[in-house]
Coordinates of C-alpha atoms in Angstrom, one line a residue:
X1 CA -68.2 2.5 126.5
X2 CA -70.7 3.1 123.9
X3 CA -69.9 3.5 120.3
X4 CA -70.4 7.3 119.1
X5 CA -72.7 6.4 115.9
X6 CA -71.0 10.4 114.7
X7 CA -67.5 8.9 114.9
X8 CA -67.7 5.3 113.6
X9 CA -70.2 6.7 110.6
X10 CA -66.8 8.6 109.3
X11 CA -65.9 7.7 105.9
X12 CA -62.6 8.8 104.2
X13 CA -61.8 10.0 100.6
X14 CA -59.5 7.2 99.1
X15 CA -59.5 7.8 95.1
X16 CA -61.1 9.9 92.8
X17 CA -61.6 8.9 89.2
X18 CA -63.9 10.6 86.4
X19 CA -66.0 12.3 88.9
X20 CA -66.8 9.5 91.1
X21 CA -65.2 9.7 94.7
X22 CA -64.6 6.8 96.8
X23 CA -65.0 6.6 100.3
X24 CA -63.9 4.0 102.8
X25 CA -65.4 3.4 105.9
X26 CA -66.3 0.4 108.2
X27 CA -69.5 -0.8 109.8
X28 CA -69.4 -0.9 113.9
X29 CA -70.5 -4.2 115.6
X30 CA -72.1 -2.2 117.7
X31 CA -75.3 -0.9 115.3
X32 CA -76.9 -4.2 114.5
X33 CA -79.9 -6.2 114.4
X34 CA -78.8 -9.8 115.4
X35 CA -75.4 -10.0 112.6
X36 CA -76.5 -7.7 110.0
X37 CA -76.1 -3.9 110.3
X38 CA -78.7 -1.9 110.8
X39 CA -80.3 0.3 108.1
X40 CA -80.7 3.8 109.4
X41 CA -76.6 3.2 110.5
X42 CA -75.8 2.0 106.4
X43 CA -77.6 5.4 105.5
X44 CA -75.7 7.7 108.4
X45 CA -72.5 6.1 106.2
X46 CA -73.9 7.1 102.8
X47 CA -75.3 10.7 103.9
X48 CA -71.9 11.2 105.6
X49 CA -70.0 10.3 102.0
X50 CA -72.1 12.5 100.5
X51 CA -72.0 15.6 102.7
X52 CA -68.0 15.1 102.6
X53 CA -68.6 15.2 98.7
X54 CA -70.5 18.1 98.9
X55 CA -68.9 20.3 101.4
X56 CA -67.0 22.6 98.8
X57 CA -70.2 23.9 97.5
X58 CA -72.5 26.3 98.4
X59 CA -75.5 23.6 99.2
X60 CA -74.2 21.5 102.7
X61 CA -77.6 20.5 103.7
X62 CA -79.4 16.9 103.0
X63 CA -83.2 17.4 101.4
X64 CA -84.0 14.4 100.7
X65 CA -82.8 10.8 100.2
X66 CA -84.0 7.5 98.6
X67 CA -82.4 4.5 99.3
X68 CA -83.0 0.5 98.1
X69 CA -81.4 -2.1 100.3
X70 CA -80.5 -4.6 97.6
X71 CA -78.4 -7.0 99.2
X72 CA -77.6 -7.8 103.2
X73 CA -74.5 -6.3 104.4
X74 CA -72.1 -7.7 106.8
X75 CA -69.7 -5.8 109.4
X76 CA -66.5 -4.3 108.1
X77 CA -64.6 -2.4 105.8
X78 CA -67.0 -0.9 103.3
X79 CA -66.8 1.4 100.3
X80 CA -69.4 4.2 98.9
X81 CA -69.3 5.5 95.9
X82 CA -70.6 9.3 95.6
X83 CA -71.0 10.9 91.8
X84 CA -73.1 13.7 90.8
X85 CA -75.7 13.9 88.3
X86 CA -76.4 17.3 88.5
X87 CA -74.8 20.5 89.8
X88 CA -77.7 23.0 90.0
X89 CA -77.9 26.5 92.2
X90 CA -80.7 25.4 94.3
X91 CA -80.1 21.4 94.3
X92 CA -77.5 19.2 94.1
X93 CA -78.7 15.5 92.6
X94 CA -76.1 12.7 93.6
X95 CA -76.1 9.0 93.5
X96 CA -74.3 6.8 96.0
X97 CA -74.0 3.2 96.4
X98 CA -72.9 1.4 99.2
X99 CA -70.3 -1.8 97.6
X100 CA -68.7 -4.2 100.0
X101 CA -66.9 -7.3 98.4
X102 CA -67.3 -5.9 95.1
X103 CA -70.8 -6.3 95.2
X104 CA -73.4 -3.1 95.5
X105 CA -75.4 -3.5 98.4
X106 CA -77.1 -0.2 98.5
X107 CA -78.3 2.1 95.6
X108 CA -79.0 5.6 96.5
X109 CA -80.4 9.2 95.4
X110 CA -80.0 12.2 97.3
X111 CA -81.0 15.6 97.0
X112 CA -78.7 18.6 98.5
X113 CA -79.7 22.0 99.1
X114 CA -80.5 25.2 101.6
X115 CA -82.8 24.1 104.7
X116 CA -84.0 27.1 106.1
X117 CA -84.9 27.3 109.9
X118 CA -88.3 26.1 111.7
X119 CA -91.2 28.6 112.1
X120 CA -90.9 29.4 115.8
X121 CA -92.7 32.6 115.8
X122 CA -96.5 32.4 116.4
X123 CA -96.5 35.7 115.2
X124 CA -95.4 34.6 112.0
X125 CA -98.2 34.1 109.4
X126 CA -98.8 31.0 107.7
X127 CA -99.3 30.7 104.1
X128 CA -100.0 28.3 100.9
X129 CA -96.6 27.7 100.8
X130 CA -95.6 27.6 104.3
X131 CA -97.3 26.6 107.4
X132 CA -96.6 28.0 110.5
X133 CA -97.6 28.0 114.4
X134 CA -99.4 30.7 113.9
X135 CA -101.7 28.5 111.9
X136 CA -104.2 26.6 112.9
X137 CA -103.5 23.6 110.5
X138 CA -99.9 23.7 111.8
X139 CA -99.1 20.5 113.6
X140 CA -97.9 20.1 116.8
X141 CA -95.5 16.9 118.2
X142 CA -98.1 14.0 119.4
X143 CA -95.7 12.5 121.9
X144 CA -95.7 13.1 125.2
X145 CA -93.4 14.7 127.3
X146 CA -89.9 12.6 128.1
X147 CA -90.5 12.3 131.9
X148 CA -93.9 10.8 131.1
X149 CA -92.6 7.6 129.0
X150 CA -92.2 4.5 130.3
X151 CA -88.4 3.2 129.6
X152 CA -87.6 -0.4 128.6
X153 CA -84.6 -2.2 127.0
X154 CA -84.7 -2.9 123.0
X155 CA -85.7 -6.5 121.9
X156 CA -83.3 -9.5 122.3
X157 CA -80.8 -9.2 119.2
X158 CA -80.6 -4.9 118.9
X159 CA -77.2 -4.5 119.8
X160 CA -77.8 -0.8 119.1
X161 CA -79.3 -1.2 122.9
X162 CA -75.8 -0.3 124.0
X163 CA -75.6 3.4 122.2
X164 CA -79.5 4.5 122.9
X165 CA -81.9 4.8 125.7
X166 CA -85.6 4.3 125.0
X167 CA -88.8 5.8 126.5
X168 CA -91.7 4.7 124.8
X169 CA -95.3 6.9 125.1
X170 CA -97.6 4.1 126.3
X171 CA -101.1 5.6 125.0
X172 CA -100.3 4.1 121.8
X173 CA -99.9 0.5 122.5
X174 CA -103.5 1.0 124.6
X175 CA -104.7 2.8 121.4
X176 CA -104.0 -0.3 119.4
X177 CA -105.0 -2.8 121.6
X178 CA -108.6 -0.7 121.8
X179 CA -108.6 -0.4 118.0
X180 CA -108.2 -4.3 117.8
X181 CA -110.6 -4.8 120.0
X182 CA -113.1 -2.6 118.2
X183 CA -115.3 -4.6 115.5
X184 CA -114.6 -2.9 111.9
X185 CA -112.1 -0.5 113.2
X186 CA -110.7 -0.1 109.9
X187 CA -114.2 1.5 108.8
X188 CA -114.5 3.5 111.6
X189 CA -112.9 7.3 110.7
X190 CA -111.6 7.5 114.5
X191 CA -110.1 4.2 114.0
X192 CA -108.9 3.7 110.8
X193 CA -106.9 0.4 111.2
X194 CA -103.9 2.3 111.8
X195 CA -100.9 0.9 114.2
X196 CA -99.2 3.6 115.7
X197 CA -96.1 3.7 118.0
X198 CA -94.0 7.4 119.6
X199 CA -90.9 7.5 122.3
X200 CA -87.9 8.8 122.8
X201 CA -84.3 8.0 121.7
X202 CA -81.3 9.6 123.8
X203 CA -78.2 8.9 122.7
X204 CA -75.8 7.3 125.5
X205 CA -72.0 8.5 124.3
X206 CA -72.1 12.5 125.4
X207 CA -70.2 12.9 121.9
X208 CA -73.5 12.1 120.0
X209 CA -76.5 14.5 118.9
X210 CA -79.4 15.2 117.0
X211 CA -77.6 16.2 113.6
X212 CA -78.6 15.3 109.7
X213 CA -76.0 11.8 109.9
X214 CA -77.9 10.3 113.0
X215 CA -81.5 11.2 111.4
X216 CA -81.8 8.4 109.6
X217 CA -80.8 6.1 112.8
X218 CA -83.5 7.4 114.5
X219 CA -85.8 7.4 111.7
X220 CA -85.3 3.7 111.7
X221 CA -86.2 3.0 114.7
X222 CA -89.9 2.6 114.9
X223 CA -91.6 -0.7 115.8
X224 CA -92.1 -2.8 112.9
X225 CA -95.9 -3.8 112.2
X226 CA -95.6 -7.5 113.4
X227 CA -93.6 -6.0 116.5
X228 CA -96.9 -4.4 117.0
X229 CA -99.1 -6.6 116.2
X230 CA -97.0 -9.2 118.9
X231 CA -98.7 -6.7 121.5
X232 CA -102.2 -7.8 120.2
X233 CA -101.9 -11.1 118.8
X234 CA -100.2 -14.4 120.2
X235 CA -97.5 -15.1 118.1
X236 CA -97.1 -18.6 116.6
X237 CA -93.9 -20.6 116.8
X238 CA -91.6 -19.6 115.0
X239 CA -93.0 -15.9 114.8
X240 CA -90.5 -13.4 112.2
X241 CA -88.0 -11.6 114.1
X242 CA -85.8 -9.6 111.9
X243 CA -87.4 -7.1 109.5
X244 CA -85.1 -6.1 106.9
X245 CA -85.5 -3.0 105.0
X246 CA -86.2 -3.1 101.2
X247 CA -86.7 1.0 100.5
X248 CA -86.4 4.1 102.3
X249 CA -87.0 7.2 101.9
X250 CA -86.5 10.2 104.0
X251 CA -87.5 14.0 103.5
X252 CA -85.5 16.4 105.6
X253 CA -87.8 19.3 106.6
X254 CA -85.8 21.9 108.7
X255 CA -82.4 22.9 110.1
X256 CA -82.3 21.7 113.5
X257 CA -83.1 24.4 116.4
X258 CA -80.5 24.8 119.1
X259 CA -80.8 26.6 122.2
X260 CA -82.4 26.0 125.8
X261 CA -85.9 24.7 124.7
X262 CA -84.0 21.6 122.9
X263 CA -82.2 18.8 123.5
X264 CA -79.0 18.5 122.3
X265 CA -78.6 14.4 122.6
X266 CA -82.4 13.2 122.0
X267 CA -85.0 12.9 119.9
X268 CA -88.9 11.5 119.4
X269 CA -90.8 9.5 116.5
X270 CA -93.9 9.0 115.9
X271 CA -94.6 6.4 113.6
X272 CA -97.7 4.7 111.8
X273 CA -98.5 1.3 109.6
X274 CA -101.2 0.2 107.9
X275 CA -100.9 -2.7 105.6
X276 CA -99.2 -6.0 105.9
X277 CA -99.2 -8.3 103.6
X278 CA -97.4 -12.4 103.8
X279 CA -95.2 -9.9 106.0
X280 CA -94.1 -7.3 103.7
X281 CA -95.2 -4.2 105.5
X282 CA -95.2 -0.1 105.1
X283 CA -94.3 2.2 108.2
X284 CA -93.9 6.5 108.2
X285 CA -92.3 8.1 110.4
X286 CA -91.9 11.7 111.4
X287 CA -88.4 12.5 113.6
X288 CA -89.3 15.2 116.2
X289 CA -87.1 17.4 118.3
X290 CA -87.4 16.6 121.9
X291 CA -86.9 19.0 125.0
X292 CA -84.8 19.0 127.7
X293 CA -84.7 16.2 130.0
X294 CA -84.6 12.0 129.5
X295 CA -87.1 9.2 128.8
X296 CA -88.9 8.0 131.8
X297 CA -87.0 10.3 134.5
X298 CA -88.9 13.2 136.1
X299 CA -88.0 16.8 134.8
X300 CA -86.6 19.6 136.9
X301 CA -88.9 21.9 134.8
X302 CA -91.9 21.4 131.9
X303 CA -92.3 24.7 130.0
X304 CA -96.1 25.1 129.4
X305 CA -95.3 25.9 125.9
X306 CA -92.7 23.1 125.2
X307 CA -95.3 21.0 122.9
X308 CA -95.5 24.1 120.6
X309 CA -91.8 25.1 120.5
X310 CA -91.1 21.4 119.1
X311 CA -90.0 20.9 115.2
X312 CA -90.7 18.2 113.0
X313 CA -87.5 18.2 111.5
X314 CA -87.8 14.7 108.6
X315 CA -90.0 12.4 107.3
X316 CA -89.4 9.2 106.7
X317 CA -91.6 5.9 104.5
X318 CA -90.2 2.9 104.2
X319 CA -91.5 -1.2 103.0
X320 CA -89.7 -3.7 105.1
X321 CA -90.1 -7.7 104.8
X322 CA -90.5 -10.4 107.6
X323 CA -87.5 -12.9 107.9
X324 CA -86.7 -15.1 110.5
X325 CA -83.6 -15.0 112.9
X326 CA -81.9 -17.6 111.4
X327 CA -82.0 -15.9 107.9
X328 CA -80.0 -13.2 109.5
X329 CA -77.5 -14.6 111.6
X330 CA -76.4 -17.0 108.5
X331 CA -75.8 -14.0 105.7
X332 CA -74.1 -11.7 109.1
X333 CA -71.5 -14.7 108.6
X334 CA -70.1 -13.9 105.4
X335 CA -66.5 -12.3 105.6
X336 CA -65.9 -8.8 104.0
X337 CA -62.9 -7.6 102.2
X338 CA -61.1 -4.5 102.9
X339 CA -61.4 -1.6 100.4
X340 CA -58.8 -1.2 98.1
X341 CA -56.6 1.9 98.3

């Protein structure tokens, strides 16, 4: 069965020592890329430490979160360390790192505070501060409708493939393969040498849903810009295959919307890239809600108005490198220590 990324991103309070709490957890086989765990998973474990730190105060919800990838980890036991460095009324400031071995792999910041809920109301008016449906400005989710994309299993190597189902929107790949076949598409305004890519991501284990701890999972799940660029390009021999992430960043926008109009186990991206350079590469993401239904099956029913009832609900950036296979496989063979209690 699949893992549920909600149960094996747990983490338990072991010690606490002059304000800093320590959390153990462990990172599942199961969310990987080739040996190494995947990214968005490391951050589910950090955000979960950190809402567990913060659950006694009066601010339970993530609003933003920075995080640098200094060193590869490796499947196991792991430890994160959670202090605050400020205790405000409207924020919470908190630093976490990610240690396993007695080495810091990840150094993060966080932000804690109030979301409030989405703007569903067209009749609610937009402002300087705040825009709404009502506005035209207000954007809408670009991706199509599930029952519309065209599923397909993840690249060799994703063992994640086991815990999501995929549905990508195919207008984008034909969008890039028009762009690159547009001479000076990067000067053209409706062009703009931009590589974009939008689906769906359902999760498999019924126990799993759209929440704040699987955000970043999904977030992290966009096709890298040499992916892309496989789509338009013949790859050489020897083409990069594992794309490790050096920051990322996430904004959380808005509480989550329940209810009849959402699905409770899925959610879209829609991503875009624009630079790469001796591989090192930029990609942003927005995380959308997605309605009821599942990638690349046909829907009982399509509300008319589904597109506008849709919420954006993070944003992510993030600068990843180009490393081959082998480069992964041999630091996913280190062996991890458990945490000491």
């Amino acid at each position: 069965m699949a893992a549920s990324i909600i149960e094996v991103s747990r983490v338990k309070l072991i010690r606490e020592t002059d304000g800093l709490l320590v959390f153990a957890g462990a990172l599942h086989p199961q969310l990987t890329v080739g040996a190494i765990p995947f990214g968005g998973f490391l951050l589910s474990i950090i955000l979960a430490a950190c809402e567990e730190a913060v659950k006694e105060t009066p601010l339970h919800d993530a609003i933003h979160l920075t995080a640098y990838f200094l060193q590869a980890c490796q499947v196991g036991p792991c430890e994160v360390h959670v202090k605050f460095l400020k205790k405000g009324k409207a924020f919470h400031n908190l630093e976490a790192v990610l240690i396993q071995n007695g080495t810091t792999r990840i150094t993060a910041h966080l932000i804690f505070g109030r979301l409030g809920p989405a703007f569903l109301d067209p009749a609610t008016p937009g402002s300087v501060t705040t825009l709404t449906p009502a506005t035209p400005l207000y954007r809408r989710t670009p991706i199509c409708h599930p029952s519309e994309t065209t599923t397909f299993d993840f690249r060799r190597g994703i063992n994640i493939r086991d815990i999501l189902k995929k549905g990508a929107d195919s207008r984008f790949a034909e969008r890039n393969k028009r762009k690159a076949n547009t001479p000076n598409a990067g000067t053209n305004p409706d062009m703009n040498g931009i590589l974009e890519y939008g689906g769906y991501y359902q999760f498999v284990n019924p126990t799993d849903e759209l929440t704040q701890i699987t955000i970043p999972i999904i977030a992290d799940l966009h096709r890298s810009t040499p992916e892309l660029l496989k789509g338009i390009f013949t790859p050489p021999e020897g083409m990069f295959n594992w794309y490790p992430t050096m920051v990322l960043q996430i904004e959380f926008k808005h509480k989550i919307p329940k209810g009849p109009s959402y699905s409770r186990n899925m959610a879209a991206i829609y991503s875009q890239s624009r630079f790469i350079a001796e591989g090192r590469h930029d990609v942003s993401v927005e995380v959308w809600t997605a309605p009821p239904g599942a990638p690349g099956e046909p829907a009982d029913v399509v509300e008319d108005s589904w597109r506008e009832k849709m919420v954006c609900v993070a944003v992510a950036t993030q600068m990843s490198l180009s490393m081959t296979a082998e480069a992964n496989l041999r630091r996913g063979r280190q062996v991890v220590d458990a945490p000491k209690l």
